[in-house]
Amino acid sequence: MASFQSRFFITLLKYRHLFRLQWRRSVVDATTPIAGLRARADASASRFGRIPPDMRTAEVTIAGCAAEWLHPVGADKRRAILYFHGGGYVMGSCRSHRGAVAKFAAGSGVSALVFDYRLAPEHPFPAALDDALAVYAEVLARGYPASGIVFAGDSAGGGLCLAALLALRDRGLPLPAAAAVLSPWTDLTCSSPSYDRPDPLAPAGSWRTFSAHYAGATDAATPLISPLFGDLAGLPPLLIYVGADESMRDDSVRFAQKAQAAGVDVRLHVGDGMVHCYPVFAPMFPEATLAMNDICAFLRDWAGRDVVERAEAVQPRLP
C-alpha cells in the first residue's frame, strides 16, 4: 500500500491546477501553444531539486547540442551517465532537468551529462535520435570508454534512450554498459489500455498530441520511434521504473516482457499507487527515495564494471 506521504504529495500534484485558479485540468491538443508548454517546463526546474553546493557544473556544447556536466565530488573521470531528458519530445531541456539529474549524479557518485536535443514539432523524428547518437559519439571520442558509460532517461527521454540503444546495436557501434529508464515512452501509437484512463499528472490528450508532433510523416510504430516494436535482442542490462497509476505503465511492462523474452537482462519495478517518473520526487516520500537509491546503485555498479582493467580506459578530457 502506498505511504501516506506519497498519497498526500500525489494528491497535491493531481490537483495543482486549482492552485492556479483553474477549475479544470489542462487539455493538450494540436492547437496548444508549444512555447507555453516549454516555458512552464523550464520554470518548474526548481521543483525537482537543486544542485548540491559541492557539485561542480559546466555548461558545454557537444556535437552542436547545448549540454551540462554535473560532477560530484570525487567522481571517477572514466565513468559517466548520459542523461536523456523527458518532455514528450516537444519540451524539456538541461535547465528543466538539471535538478533531477543532479540527484542521480550525487546518489551514484558518477558524473552526468544532460543535453538539449532538437525538439518537435520544428524538428520531428529523427532529429532527436540523431542528436543523441552524435552526443554519445563525442563522449566516446573524448576518452570515456563505452564500458564506463551508462544511459539514463525519463519519459520520452527514456524512450529515446532505448531507441538509441537499438540504433547503436544495428550500426555495430559500442553499447554503453547499461541503461536505467523511468516511465519510458516505448509506444508512440499509444495502443495499450493504460492510455485510455486518466493520468494523475499528464494533461488529457497530451501523449497522442506529442506523438503526432514527433513522428511527423513517419509511422509512429517505427521501432526507432517506438522501441517496443523493435527487435530487442542484444541490448545491455536494463532497469525500468514505472508507476502503476500512469498512462505509460503498459509501455514499460510490455517492453520488459519482450526484452526478457529476447534474452536481455532486465529488471522492472512497477510502483503501487505511483505516478509518472515518481523516483525523481525523492526525497518527498519514501517510495521515491527507495527507488532513487536503487537506480543510483544500479548506475554506480554498472558504470564501474571492468573500467580500470580495460585498455581503452584512458583519462578523458573533462570540460
PDB file of C-alpha atoms in Angstrom:
ATOM      1  CA  MET A   1       0.000   0.000   0.000  1.00  0.00           C
ATOM      2  CA  ALA A   2       1.256   3.475  -0.860  1.00  0.00           C
ATOM      3  CA  SER A   3       2.514   5.561   2.046  1.00  0.00           C
ATOM      4  CA  PHE A   4       0.566   8.474   3.486  1.00  0.00           C
ATOM      5  CA  GLN A   5       3.322  10.841   2.352  1.00  0.00           C
ATOM      6  CA  SER A   6       3.121   9.653  -1.252  1.00  0.00           C
ATOM      7  CA  ARG A   7      -0.676   9.793  -1.340  1.00  0.00           C
ATOM      8  CA  PHE A   8      -0.638  13.321   0.053  1.00  0.00           C
ATOM      9  CA  PHE A   9       2.077  14.509  -2.330  1.00  0.00           C
ATOM     10  CA  ILE A  10       0.483  12.898  -5.404  1.00  0.00           C
ATOM     11  CA  THR A  11      -2.891  14.401  -4.485  1.00  0.00           C
ATOM     12  CA  LEU A  12      -1.300  17.860  -4.443  1.00  0.00           C
ATOM     13  CA  LEU A  13       0.210  17.193  -7.873  1.00  0.00           C
ATOM     14  CA  LYS A  14      -3.067  15.877  -9.238  1.00  0.00           C
ATOM     15  CA  TYR A  15      -4.976  18.991  -8.228  1.00  0.00           C
ATOM     16  CA  ARG A  16      -2.197  21.517  -8.826  1.00  0.00           C
ATOM     17  CA  HIS A  17      -4.379  23.305 -11.383  1.00  0.00           C
ATOM     18  CA  LEU A  18      -6.532  24.544  -8.508  1.00  0.00           C
ATOM     19  CA  PHE A  19      -3.573  26.472  -7.100  1.00  0.00           C
ATOM     20  CA  ARG A  20      -3.504  28.332 -10.424  1.00  0.00           C
ATOM     21  CA  LEU A  21      -7.219  29.097 -10.009  1.00  0.00           C
ATOM     22  CA  GLN A  22      -8.093  26.765 -12.885  1.00  0.00           C
ATOM     23  CA  TRP A  23     -11.160  24.681 -12.089  1.00  0.00           C
ATOM     24  CA  ARG A  24     -10.491  22.105 -14.777  1.00  0.00           C
ATOM     25  CA  ARG A  25      -7.328  20.218 -15.593  1.00  0.00           C
ATOM     26  CA  SER A  26      -5.459  21.186 -18.730  1.00  0.00           C
ATOM     27  CA  VAL A  27      -6.119  19.594 -22.102  1.00  0.00           C
ATOM     28  CA  VAL A  28      -3.413  19.397 -24.768  1.00  0.00           C
ATOM     29  CA  ASP A  29      -4.235  19.153 -28.458  1.00  0.00           C
ATOM     30  CA  ALA A  30      -2.809  20.238 -31.804  1.00  0.00           C
ATOM     31  CA  THR A  31      -3.728  23.871 -31.109  1.00  0.00           C
ATOM     32  CA  THR A  32      -1.930  24.098 -27.766  1.00  0.00           C
ATOM     33  CA  PRO A  33       0.926  26.647 -27.977  1.00  0.00           C
ATOM     34  CA  ILE A  34       4.222  24.791 -27.626  1.00  0.00           C
ATOM     35  CA  ALA A  35       6.051  27.884 -26.363  1.00  0.00           C
ATOM     36  CA  GLY A  36       3.855  27.979 -23.282  1.00  0.00           C
ATOM     37  CA  LEU A  37       4.493  24.328 -22.506  1.00  0.00           C
ATOM     38  CA  ARG A  38       8.242  24.847 -22.788  1.00  0.00           C
ATOM     39  CA  ALA A  39       8.209  27.907 -20.569  1.00  0.00           C
ATOM     40  CA  ARG A  40       6.298  26.070 -17.847  1.00  0.00           C
ATOM     41  CA  ALA A  41       8.650  23.097 -18.086  1.00  0.00           C
ATOM     42  CA  ASP A  42      11.716  25.274 -17.581  1.00  0.00           C
ATOM     43  CA  ALA A  43      10.032  27.262 -14.809  1.00  0.00           C
ATOM     44  CA  SER A  44       9.350  24.055 -12.880  1.00  0.00           C
ATOM     45  CA  ALA A  45      13.033  23.140 -12.678  1.00  0.00           C
ATOM     46  CA  SER A  46      13.459  24.010  -9.006  1.00  0.00           C
ATOM     47  CA  ARG A  47      10.644  21.648  -8.001  1.00  0.00           C
ATOM     48  CA  PHE A  48      12.810  18.620  -8.739  1.00  0.00           C
ATOM     49  CA  GLY A  49      15.676  19.693  -6.510  1.00  0.00           C
ATOM     50  CA  ARG A  50      18.676  21.971  -6.501  1.00  0.00           C
ATOM     51  CA  ILE A  51      22.311  21.456  -7.366  1.00  0.00           C
ATOM     52  CA  PRO A  52      24.310  20.483  -4.255  1.00  0.00           C
ATOM     53  CA  PRO A  53      26.775  23.238  -3.311  1.00  0.00           C
ATOM     54  CA  ASP A  54      29.751  20.892  -3.633  1.00  0.00           C
ATOM     55  CA  MET A  55      28.795  19.644  -7.119  1.00  0.00           C
ATOM     56  CA  ARG A  56      30.803  21.106  -9.980  1.00  0.00           C
ATOM     57  CA  THR A  57      28.838  22.033 -13.103  1.00  0.00           C
ATOM     58  CA  ALA A  58      29.989  23.022 -16.564  1.00  0.00           C
ATOM     59  CA  GLU A  59      27.909  24.241 -19.490  1.00  0.00           C
ATOM     60  CA  VAL A  60      29.341  22.906 -22.738  1.00  0.00           C
ATOM     61  CA  THR A  61      28.460  22.349 -26.377  1.00  0.00           C
ATOM     62  CA  ILE A  62      28.779  18.755 -27.550  1.00  0.00           C
ATOM     63  CA  ALA A  63      28.082  17.687 -31.134  1.00  0.00           C
ATOM     64  CA  GLY A  64      26.323  21.005 -31.666  1.00  0.00           C
ATOM     65  CA  CYS A  65      23.992  20.488 -28.685  1.00  0.00           C
ATOM     66  CA  ALA A  66      23.901  22.633 -25.567  1.00  0.00           C
ATOM     67  CA  ALA A  67      24.719  20.390 -22.619  1.00  0.00           C
ATOM     68  CA  GLU A  68      25.714  20.466 -18.975  1.00  0.00           C
ATOM     69  CA  TRP A  69      28.084  18.311 -16.967  1.00  0.00           C
ATOM     70  CA  LEU A  70      27.352  17.682 -13.296  1.00  0.00           C
ATOM     71  CA  HIS A  71      30.398  16.382 -11.442  1.00  0.00           C
ATOM     72  CA  PRO A  72      30.019  15.026  -7.882  1.00  0.00           C
ATOM     73  CA  VAL A  73      32.972  15.373  -5.548  1.00  0.00           C
ATOM     74  CA  GLY A  74      35.497  12.605  -6.211  1.00  0.00           C
ATOM     75  CA  ALA A  75      33.835  11.376  -9.414  1.00  0.00           C
ATOM     76  CA  ASP A  76      35.928   8.939 -11.479  1.00  0.00           C
ATOM     77  CA  LYS A  77      36.954  10.618 -14.727  1.00  0.00           C
ATOM     78  CA  ARG A  78      36.470   7.387 -16.682  1.00  0.00           C
ATOM     79  CA  ARG A  79      32.775   6.975 -15.857  1.00  0.00           C
ATOM     80  CA  ALA A  80      29.728   8.936 -16.927  1.00  0.00           C
ATOM     81  CA  ILE A  81      25.937   8.946 -17.051  1.00  0.00           C
ATOM     82  CA  LEU A  82      24.493  10.175 -20.349  1.00  0.00           C
ATOM     83  CA  TYR A  83      21.070  11.516 -19.430  1.00  0.00           C
ATOM     84  CA  PHE A  84      18.149  11.797 -21.886  1.00  0.00           C
ATOM     85  CA  HIS A  85      15.631  14.334 -20.568  1.00  0.00           C
ATOM     86  CA  GLY A  86      11.886  13.887 -20.936  1.00  0.00           C
ATOM     87  CA  GLY A  87       9.201  16.259 -22.151  1.00  0.00           C
ATOM     88  CA  GLY A  88       7.201  14.456 -24.799  1.00  0.00           C
ATOM     89  CA  TYR A  89       9.836  15.299 -27.450  1.00  0.00           C
ATOM     90  CA  VAL A  90       8.388  18.826 -27.572  1.00  0.00           C
ATOM     91  CA  MET A  91       9.747  20.396 -24.373  1.00  0.00           C
ATOM     92  CA  GLY A  92      12.349  19.871 -21.678  1.00  0.00           C
ATOM     93  CA  SER A  93      15.966  20.966 -21.511  1.00  0.00           C
ATOM     94  CA  CYS A  94      19.125  20.870 -19.457  1.00  0.00           C
ATOM     95  CA  ARG A  95      17.610  23.646 -17.373  1.00  0.00           C
ATOM     96  CA  SER A  96      14.322  21.860 -16.656  1.00  0.00           C
ATOM     97  CA  HIS A  97      16.035  18.606 -15.676  1.00  0.00           C
ATOM     98  CA  ARG A  98      19.302  19.675 -14.033  1.00  0.00           C
ATOM     99  CA  GLY A  99      17.872  19.314 -10.519  1.00  0.00           C
ATOM    100  CA  ALA A 100      16.669  15.786 -11.200  1.00  0.00           C
ATOM    101  CA  VAL A 101      19.883  14.776 -12.979  1.00  0.00           C
ATOM    102  CA  ALA A 102      21.888  16.115 -10.030  1.00  0.00           C
ATOM    103  CA  LYS A 103      20.135  13.571  -7.813  1.00  0.00           C
ATOM    104  CA  PHE A 104      21.314  10.701 -10.000  1.00  0.00           C
ATOM    105  CA  ALA A 105      24.843  12.088 -10.146  1.00  0.00           C
ATOM    106  CA  ALA A 106      25.059  12.729  -6.403  1.00  0.00           C
ATOM    107  CA  GLY A 107      23.469   9.419  -5.461  1.00  0.00           C
ATOM    108  CA  SER A 108      25.670   7.350  -7.744  1.00  0.00           C
ATOM    109  CA  GLY A 109      28.871   9.369  -7.451  1.00  0.00           C
ATOM    110  CA  VAL A 110      29.098   9.325 -11.250  1.00  0.00           C
ATOM    111  CA  SER A 111      29.369  12.459 -13.394  1.00  0.00           C
ATOM    112  CA  ALA A 112      26.285  13.079 -15.528  1.00  0.00           C
ATOM    113  CA  LEU A 113      25.879  14.810 -18.873  1.00  0.00           C
ATOM    114  CA  VAL A 114      22.421  16.069 -19.824  1.00  0.00           C
ATOM    115  CA  PHE A 115      21.975  17.529 -23.312  1.00  0.00           C
ATOM    116  CA  ASP A 116      19.437  19.504 -25.321  1.00  0.00           C
ATOM    117  CA  TYR A 117      18.347  17.511 -28.366  1.00  0.00           C
ATOM    118  CA  ARG A 118      16.262  19.225 -31.027  1.00  0.00           C
ATOM    119  CA  LEU A 119      12.557  19.334 -30.254  1.00  0.00           C
ATOM    120  CA  ALA A 120       9.392  18.702 -32.251  1.00  0.00           C
ATOM    121  CA  PRO A 121       7.303  19.901 -33.982  1.00  0.00           C
ATOM    122  CA  GLU A 122      10.021  22.099 -35.501  1.00  0.00           C
ATOM    123  CA  HIS A 123      12.360  19.116 -35.632  1.00  0.00           C
ATOM    124  CA  PRO A 124      10.450  15.812 -35.911  1.00  0.00           C
ATOM    125  CA  PHE A 125      11.984  12.344 -35.966  1.00  0.00           C
ATOM    126  CA  PRO A 126      14.843  11.533 -36.447  1.00  0.00           C
ATOM    127  CA  ALA A 127      16.318  14.831 -35.210  1.00  0.00           C
ATOM    128  CA  ALA A 128      16.322  13.908 -31.503  1.00  0.00           C
ATOM    129  CA  LEU A 129      17.791  10.477 -32.208  1.00  0.00           C
ATOM    130  CA  ASP A 130      20.479  11.891 -34.492  1.00  0.00           C
ATOM    131  CA  ASP A 131      21.490  14.365 -31.794  1.00  0.00           C
ATOM    132  CA  ALA A 132      21.600  11.667 -29.119  1.00  0.00           C
ATOM    133  CA  LEU A 133      23.840   9.435 -31.224  1.00  0.00           C
ATOM    134  CA  ALA A 134      26.129  12.337 -32.092  1.00  0.00           C
ATOM    135  CA  VAL A 135      26.482  13.350 -28.435  1.00  0.00           C
ATOM    136  CA  TYR A 136      27.292   9.772 -27.415  1.00  0.00           C
ATOM    137  CA  ALA A 137      29.883   9.513 -30.194  1.00  0.00           C
ATOM    138  CA  GLU A 138      31.505  12.745 -28.990  1.00  0.00           C
ATOM    139  CA  VAL A 139      31.622  11.498 -25.391  1.00  0.00           C
ATOM    140  CA  LEU A 140      33.390   8.369 -26.609  1.00  0.00           C
ATOM    141  CA  ALA A 141      35.766  10.496 -28.671  1.00  0.00           C
ATOM    142  CA  ARG A 142      36.664  12.492 -25.558  1.00  0.00           C
ATOM    143  CA  GLY A 143      38.055   9.330 -23.990  1.00  0.00           C
ATOM    144  CA  TYR A 144      35.211   7.854 -21.972  1.00  0.00           C
ATOM    145  CA  PRO A 145      35.125   4.086 -22.571  1.00  0.00           C
ATOM    146  CA  ALA A 146      31.765   2.577 -23.515  1.00  0.00           C
ATOM    147  CA  SER A 147      32.216   0.206 -20.554  1.00  0.00           C
ATOM    148  CA  GLY A 148      32.222   3.210 -18.227  1.00  0.00           C
ATOM    149  CA  ILE A 149      29.123   4.898 -19.647  1.00  0.00           C
ATOM    150  CA  VAL A 150      25.552   4.240 -18.543  1.00  0.00           C
ATOM    151  CA  PHE A 151      22.439   5.705 -20.134  1.00  0.00           C
ATOM    152  CA  ALA A 152      19.536   7.076 -18.120  1.00  0.00           C
ATOM    153  CA  GLY A 153      16.357   8.889 -19.078  1.00  0.00           C
ATOM    154  CA  ASP A 154      12.785   9.689 -18.165  1.00  0.00           C
ATOM    155  CA  SER A 155       9.523   9.569 -20.115  1.00  0.00           C
ATOM    156  CA  ALA A 156      10.164  10.497 -23.765  1.00  0.00           C
ATOM    157  CA  GLY A 157      13.837  10.667 -22.843  1.00  0.00           C
ATOM    158  CA  GLY A 158      13.587   7.081 -21.626  1.00  0.00           C
ATOM    159  CA  GLY A 159      12.110   6.066 -24.957  1.00  0.00           C
ATOM    160  CA  LEU A 160      14.812   7.990 -26.813  1.00  0.00           C
ATOM    161  CA  CYS A 161      17.425   6.257 -24.671  1.00  0.00           C
ATOM    162  CA  LEU A 162      16.076   2.840 -25.669  1.00  0.00           C
ATOM    163  CA  ALA A 163      15.786   3.864 -29.337  1.00  0.00           C
ATOM    164  CA  ALA A 164      19.428   4.981 -29.237  1.00  0.00           C
ATOM    165  CA  LEU A 165      20.420   1.544 -27.936  1.00  0.00           C
ATOM    166  CA  LEU A 166      18.623  -0.099 -30.863  1.00  0.00           C
ATOM    167  CA  ALA A 167      20.310   2.234 -33.340  1.00  0.00           C
ATOM    168  CA  LEU A 168      23.771   1.669 -31.850  1.00  0.00           C
ATOM    169  CA  ARG A 169      23.315  -2.099 -31.917  1.00  0.00           C
ATOM    170  CA  ASP A 170      22.070  -2.084 -35.511  1.00  0.00           C
ATOM    171  CA  ARG A 171      25.033   0.044 -36.607  1.00  0.00           C
ATOM    172  CA  GLY A 172      27.531  -2.188 -34.844  1.00  0.00           C
ATOM    173  CA  LEU A 173      28.681   0.625 -32.562  1.00  0.00           C
ATOM    174  CA  PRO A 174      29.796   0.238 -28.928  1.00  0.00           C
ATOM    175  CA  LEU A 175      26.924  -0.045 -26.482  1.00  0.00           C
ATOM    176  CA  PRO A 176      27.001   1.531 -23.028  1.00  0.00           C
ATOM    177  CA  ALA A 177      27.387  -0.727 -20.015  1.00  0.00           C
ATOM    178  CA  ALA A 178      23.703  -0.497 -19.022  1.00  0.00           C
ATOM    179  CA  ALA A 179      20.653   1.778 -19.006  1.00  0.00           C
ATOM    180  CA  ALA A 180      18.104   2.860 -16.392  1.00  0.00           C
ATOM    181  CA  VAL A 181      14.839   4.423 -17.560  1.00  0.00           C
ATOM    182  CA  LEU A 182      11.886   5.956 -15.736  1.00  0.00           C
ATOM    183  CA  SER A 183       8.414   5.587 -17.266  1.00  0.00           C
ATOM    184  CA  PRO A 184       9.889   5.201 -20.758  1.00  0.00           C
ATOM    185  CA  TRP A 185       7.644   6.103 -23.692  1.00  0.00           C
ATOM    186  CA  THR A 186       8.105   2.987 -25.797  1.00  0.00           C
ATOM    187  CA  ASP A 187       4.866   3.023 -27.823  1.00  0.00           C
ATOM    188  CA  LEU A 188       4.022   6.284 -29.575  1.00  0.00           C
ATOM    189  CA  THR A 189       0.979   4.666 -31.155  1.00  0.00           C
ATOM    190  CA  CYS A 190      -0.432   4.829 -27.598  1.00  0.00           C
ATOM    191  CA  SER A 191      -2.144   1.484 -28.211  1.00  0.00           C
ATOM    192  CA  SER A 192      -2.103  -0.001 -24.699  1.00  0.00           C
ATOM    193  CA  PRO A 193      -5.132   0.043 -22.351  1.00  0.00           C
ATOM    194  CA  SER A 194      -3.323   2.206 -19.795  1.00  0.00           C
ATOM    195  CA  TYR A 195      -3.555   5.138 -22.222  1.00  0.00           C
ATOM    196  CA  ASP A 196      -7.340   5.018 -22.074  1.00  0.00           C
ATOM    197  CA  ARG A 197      -7.664   6.018 -18.433  1.00  0.00           C
ATOM    198  CA  PRO A 198      -6.994   9.413 -16.839  1.00  0.00           C
ATOM    199  CA  ASP A 199      -3.396  10.032 -15.836  1.00  0.00           C
ATOM    200  CA  PRO A 200      -2.928  11.806 -12.471  1.00  0.00           C
ATOM    201  CA  LEU A 201      -0.230  14.072 -13.906  1.00  0.00           C
ATOM    202  CA  ALA A 202      -0.398  14.235 -17.708  1.00  0.00           C
ATOM    203  CA  PRO A 203      -2.955  16.592 -19.298  1.00  0.00           C
ATOM    204  CA  ALA A 204      -5.646  14.842 -21.289  1.00  0.00           C
ATOM    205  CA  GLY A 205      -4.661  14.343 -24.913  1.00  0.00           C
ATOM    206  CA  SER A 206      -1.006  15.140 -24.347  1.00  0.00           C
ATOM    207  CA  TRP A 207       0.604  11.859 -25.365  1.00  0.00           C
ATOM    208  CA  ARG A 208      -1.260  11.457 -28.636  1.00  0.00           C
ATOM    209  CA  THR A 209      -0.640  15.114 -29.485  1.00  0.00           C
ATOM    210  CA  PHE A 210       3.067  14.881 -28.707  1.00  0.00           C
ATOM    211  CA  SER A 211       3.312  11.661 -30.704  1.00  0.00           C
ATOM    212  CA  ALA A 212       1.899  13.361 -33.784  1.00  0.00           C
ATOM    213  CA  HIS A 213       4.364  16.244 -33.351  1.00  0.00           C
ATOM    214  CA  TYR A 214       7.388  13.950 -33.050  1.00  0.00           C
ATOM    215  CA  ALA A 215       6.527  11.236 -35.559  1.00  0.00           C
ATOM    216  CA  GLY A 216       5.511  13.755 -38.198  1.00  0.00           C
ATOM    217  CA  ALA A 217       5.169  11.970 -41.541  1.00  0.00           C
ATOM    218  CA  THR A 218       6.765   8.757 -40.221  1.00  0.00           C
ATOM    219  CA  ASP A 219       4.750   5.794 -38.957  1.00  0.00           C
ATOM    220  CA  ALA A 220       4.709   6.026 -35.166  1.00  0.00           C
ATOM    221  CA  ALA A 221       5.175   2.236 -34.986  1.00  0.00           C
ATOM    222  CA  THR A 222       8.675   2.592 -36.460  1.00  0.00           C
ATOM    223  CA  PRO A 223      10.988   0.903 -33.898  1.00  0.00           C
ATOM    224  CA  LEU A 224      13.336   3.881 -33.629  1.00  0.00           C
ATOM    225  CA  ILE A 225      10.279   5.961 -32.660  1.00  0.00           C
ATOM    226  CA  SER A 226       8.522   3.248 -30.637  1.00  0.00           C
ATOM    227  CA  PRO A 227      11.207   0.858 -29.338  1.00  0.00           C
ATOM    228  CA  LEU A 228       8.510  -1.566 -28.175  1.00  0.00           C
ATOM    229  CA  PHE A 229       8.086  -2.703 -31.762  1.00  0.00           C
ATOM    230  CA  GLY A 230      11.790  -3.360 -32.376  1.00  0.00           C
ATOM    231  CA  ASP A 231      13.974  -6.451 -32.097  1.00  0.00           C
ATOM    232  CA  LEU A 232      15.296  -6.137 -28.542  1.00  0.00           C
ATOM    233  CA  ALA A 233      17.953  -8.849 -28.651  1.00  0.00           C
ATOM    234  CA  GLY A 234      21.476  -7.806 -27.748  1.00  0.00           C
ATOM    235  CA  LEU A 235      20.629  -4.811 -25.552  1.00  0.00           C
ATOM    236  CA  PRO A 236      22.685  -4.161 -22.398  1.00  0.00           C
ATOM    237  CA  PRO A 237      21.254  -4.690 -18.895  1.00  0.00           C
ATOM    238  CA  LEU A 238      18.180  -2.550 -18.224  1.00  0.00           C
ATOM    239  CA  LEU A 239      16.443  -1.216 -15.128  1.00  0.00           C
ATOM    240  CA  ILE A 240      12.899   0.124 -15.632  1.00  0.00           C
ATOM    241  CA  TYR A 241      10.796   2.019 -13.093  1.00  0.00           C
ATOM    242  CA  VAL A 242       7.169   2.936 -13.778  1.00  0.00           C
ATOM    243  CA  GLY A 243       4.118   3.934 -11.757  1.00  0.00           C
ATOM    244  CA  ALA A 244       1.111   1.639 -11.593  1.00  0.00           C
ATOM    245  CA  ASP A 245      -1.242   4.620 -11.966  1.00  0.00           C
ATOM    246  CA  GLU A 246       0.063   6.245 -15.130  1.00  0.00           C
ATOM    247  CA  SER A 247      -0.597   6.149 -18.854  1.00  0.00           C
ATOM    248  CA  MET A 248       2.787   4.595 -19.684  1.00  0.00           C
ATOM    249  CA  ARG A 249       2.541   1.668 -17.299  1.00  0.00           C
ATOM    250  CA  ASP A 250       1.836  -0.794 -20.090  1.00  0.00           C
ATOM    251  CA  ASP A 251       4.685   0.611 -22.193  1.00  0.00           C
ATOM    252  CA  SER A 252       7.145  -0.459 -19.506  1.00  0.00           C
ATOM    253  CA  VAL A 253       5.517  -3.800 -18.726  1.00  0.00           C
ATOM    254  CA  ARG A 254       5.264  -4.841 -22.368  1.00  0.00           C
ATOM    255  CA  PHE A 255       8.786  -3.664 -23.158  1.00  0.00           C
ATOM    256  CA  ALA A 256      10.277  -5.507 -20.185  1.00  0.00           C
ATOM    257  CA  GLN A 257       8.441  -8.705 -21.097  1.00  0.00           C
ATOM    258  CA  LYS A 258       9.604  -8.528 -24.698  1.00  0.00           C
ATOM    259  CA  ALA A 259      13.176  -7.694 -23.706  1.00  0.00           C
ATOM    260  CA  GLN A 260      13.304 -10.591 -21.260  1.00  0.00           C
ATOM    261  CA  ALA A 261      11.990 -12.953 -23.945  1.00  0.00           C
ATOM    262  CA  ALA A 262      14.800 -11.707 -26.220  1.00  0.00           C
ATOM    263  CA  GLY A 263      17.408 -12.633 -23.605  1.00  0.00           C
ATOM    264  CA  VAL A 264      18.051  -9.168 -22.178  1.00  0.00           C
ATOM    265  CA  ASP A 265      18.978  -8.797 -18.507  1.00  0.00           C
ATOM    266  CA  VAL A 266      16.074  -6.571 -17.475  1.00  0.00           C
ATOM    267  CA  ARG A 267      14.552  -5.680 -14.118  1.00  0.00           C
ATOM    268  CA  LEU A 268      11.145  -3.991 -13.947  1.00  0.00           C
ATOM    269  CA  HIS A 269       9.659  -2.268 -10.921  1.00  0.00           C
ATOM    270  CA  VAL A 270       6.020  -1.153 -11.036  1.00  0.00           C
ATOM    271  CA  GLY A 271       5.354   1.205  -8.131  1.00  0.00           C
ATOM    272  CA  ASP A 272       1.992   0.525  -6.477  1.00  0.00           C
ATOM    273  CA  GLY A 273      -0.047   3.726  -6.419  1.00  0.00           C
ATOM    274  CA  MET A 274       2.791   5.629  -8.062  1.00  0.00           C
ATOM    275  CA  VAL A 275       2.708   8.134 -10.905  1.00  0.00           C
ATOM    276  CA  HIS A 276       4.787   9.134 -13.917  1.00  0.00           C
ATOM    277  CA  CYS A 277       8.543   9.238 -13.211  1.00  0.00           C
ATOM    278  CA  TYR A 278       7.942   9.091  -9.480  1.00  0.00           C
ATOM    279  CA  PRO A 279      11.587   8.391  -8.448  1.00  0.00           C
ATOM    280  CA  VAL A 280      12.580  11.973  -9.346  1.00  0.00           C
ATOM    281  CA  PHE A 281      10.389  13.217  -6.487  1.00  0.00           C
ATOM    282  CA  ALA A 282      12.840  11.840  -3.921  1.00  0.00           C
ATOM    283  CA  PRO A 283      13.080  12.613  -1.018  1.00  0.00           C
ATOM    284  CA  MET A 284       9.468  13.856  -0.858  1.00  0.00           C
ATOM    285  CA  PHE A 285       8.095  10.407   0.009  1.00  0.00           C
ATOM    286  CA  PRO A 286       9.657   7.039   0.893  1.00  0.00           C
ATOM    287  CA  GLU A 287       8.741   5.164  -2.306  1.00  0.00           C
ATOM    288  CA  ALA A 288      10.540   7.773  -4.392  1.00  0.00           C
ATOM    289  CA  THR A 289      13.581   7.701  -2.121  1.00  0.00           C
ATOM    290  CA  LEU A 290      13.860   3.912  -2.214  1.00  0.00           C
ATOM    291  CA  ALA A 291      13.526   3.959  -5.994  1.00  0.00           C
ATOM    292  CA  MET A 292      16.138   6.700  -6.384  1.00  0.00           C
ATOM    293  CA  ASN A 293      18.575   4.816  -4.173  1.00  0.00           C
ATOM    294  CA  ASP A 294      18.087   1.634  -6.188  1.00  0.00           C
ATOM    295  CA  ILE A 295      18.552   3.405  -9.518  1.00  0.00           C
ATOM    296  CA  CYS A 296      21.680   5.184  -8.296  1.00  0.00           C
ATOM    297  CA  ALA A 297      23.164   1.916  -7.053  1.00  0.00           C
ATOM    298  CA  PHE A 298      22.462   0.341 -10.449  1.00  0.00           C
ATOM    299  CA  LEU A 299      24.124   3.215 -12.302  1.00  0.00           C
ATOM    300  CA  ARG A 300      27.117   3.227  -9.966  1.00  0.00           C
ATOM    301  CA  ASP A 301      27.630  -0.534 -10.192  1.00  0.00           C
ATOM    302  CA  TRP A 302      27.388  -0.798 -13.969  1.00  0.00           C
ATOM    303  CA  ALA A 303      29.419   2.336 -14.691  1.00  0.00           C
ATOM    304  CA  GLY A 304      32.198   0.883 -12.572  1.00  0.00           C
ATOM    305  CA  ARG A 305      32.448  -2.607 -14.035  1.00  0.00           C
ATOM    306  CA  ASP A 306      35.646  -3.500 -15.887  1.00  0.00           C
ATOM    307  CA  VAL A 307      36.618   0.117 -16.489  1.00  0.00           C
ATOM    308  CA  VAL A 308      40.010   0.032 -14.809  1.00  0.00           C
ATOM    309  CA  GLU A 309      41.044  -3.251 -16.396  1.00  0.00           C
ATOM    310  CA  ARG A 310      40.189  -2.292 -19.963  1.00  0.00           C
ATOM    311  CA  ALA A 311      42.968  -0.896 -22.111  1.00  0.00           C
ATOM    312  CA  GLU A 312      40.550   1.634 -23.560  1.00  0.00           C
ATOM    313  CA  ALA A 313      40.032   3.255 -20.162  1.00  0.00           C
ATOM    314  CA  VAL A 314      42.195   6.328 -20.647  1.00  0.00           C
ATOM    315  CA  GLN A 315      41.720   9.599 -18.824  1.00  0.00           C
ATOM    316  CA  PRO A 316      39.138  11.638 -20.791  1.00  0.00           C
ATOM    317  CA  ARG A 317      39.252  15.367 -21.379  1.00  0.00           C
ATOM    318  CA  LEU A 318      36.890  16.932 -18.898  1.00  0.00           C
ATOM    319  CA  PRO A 319      35.130  20.153 -19.840  1.00  0.00           C
TER     320      PRO A 319
END
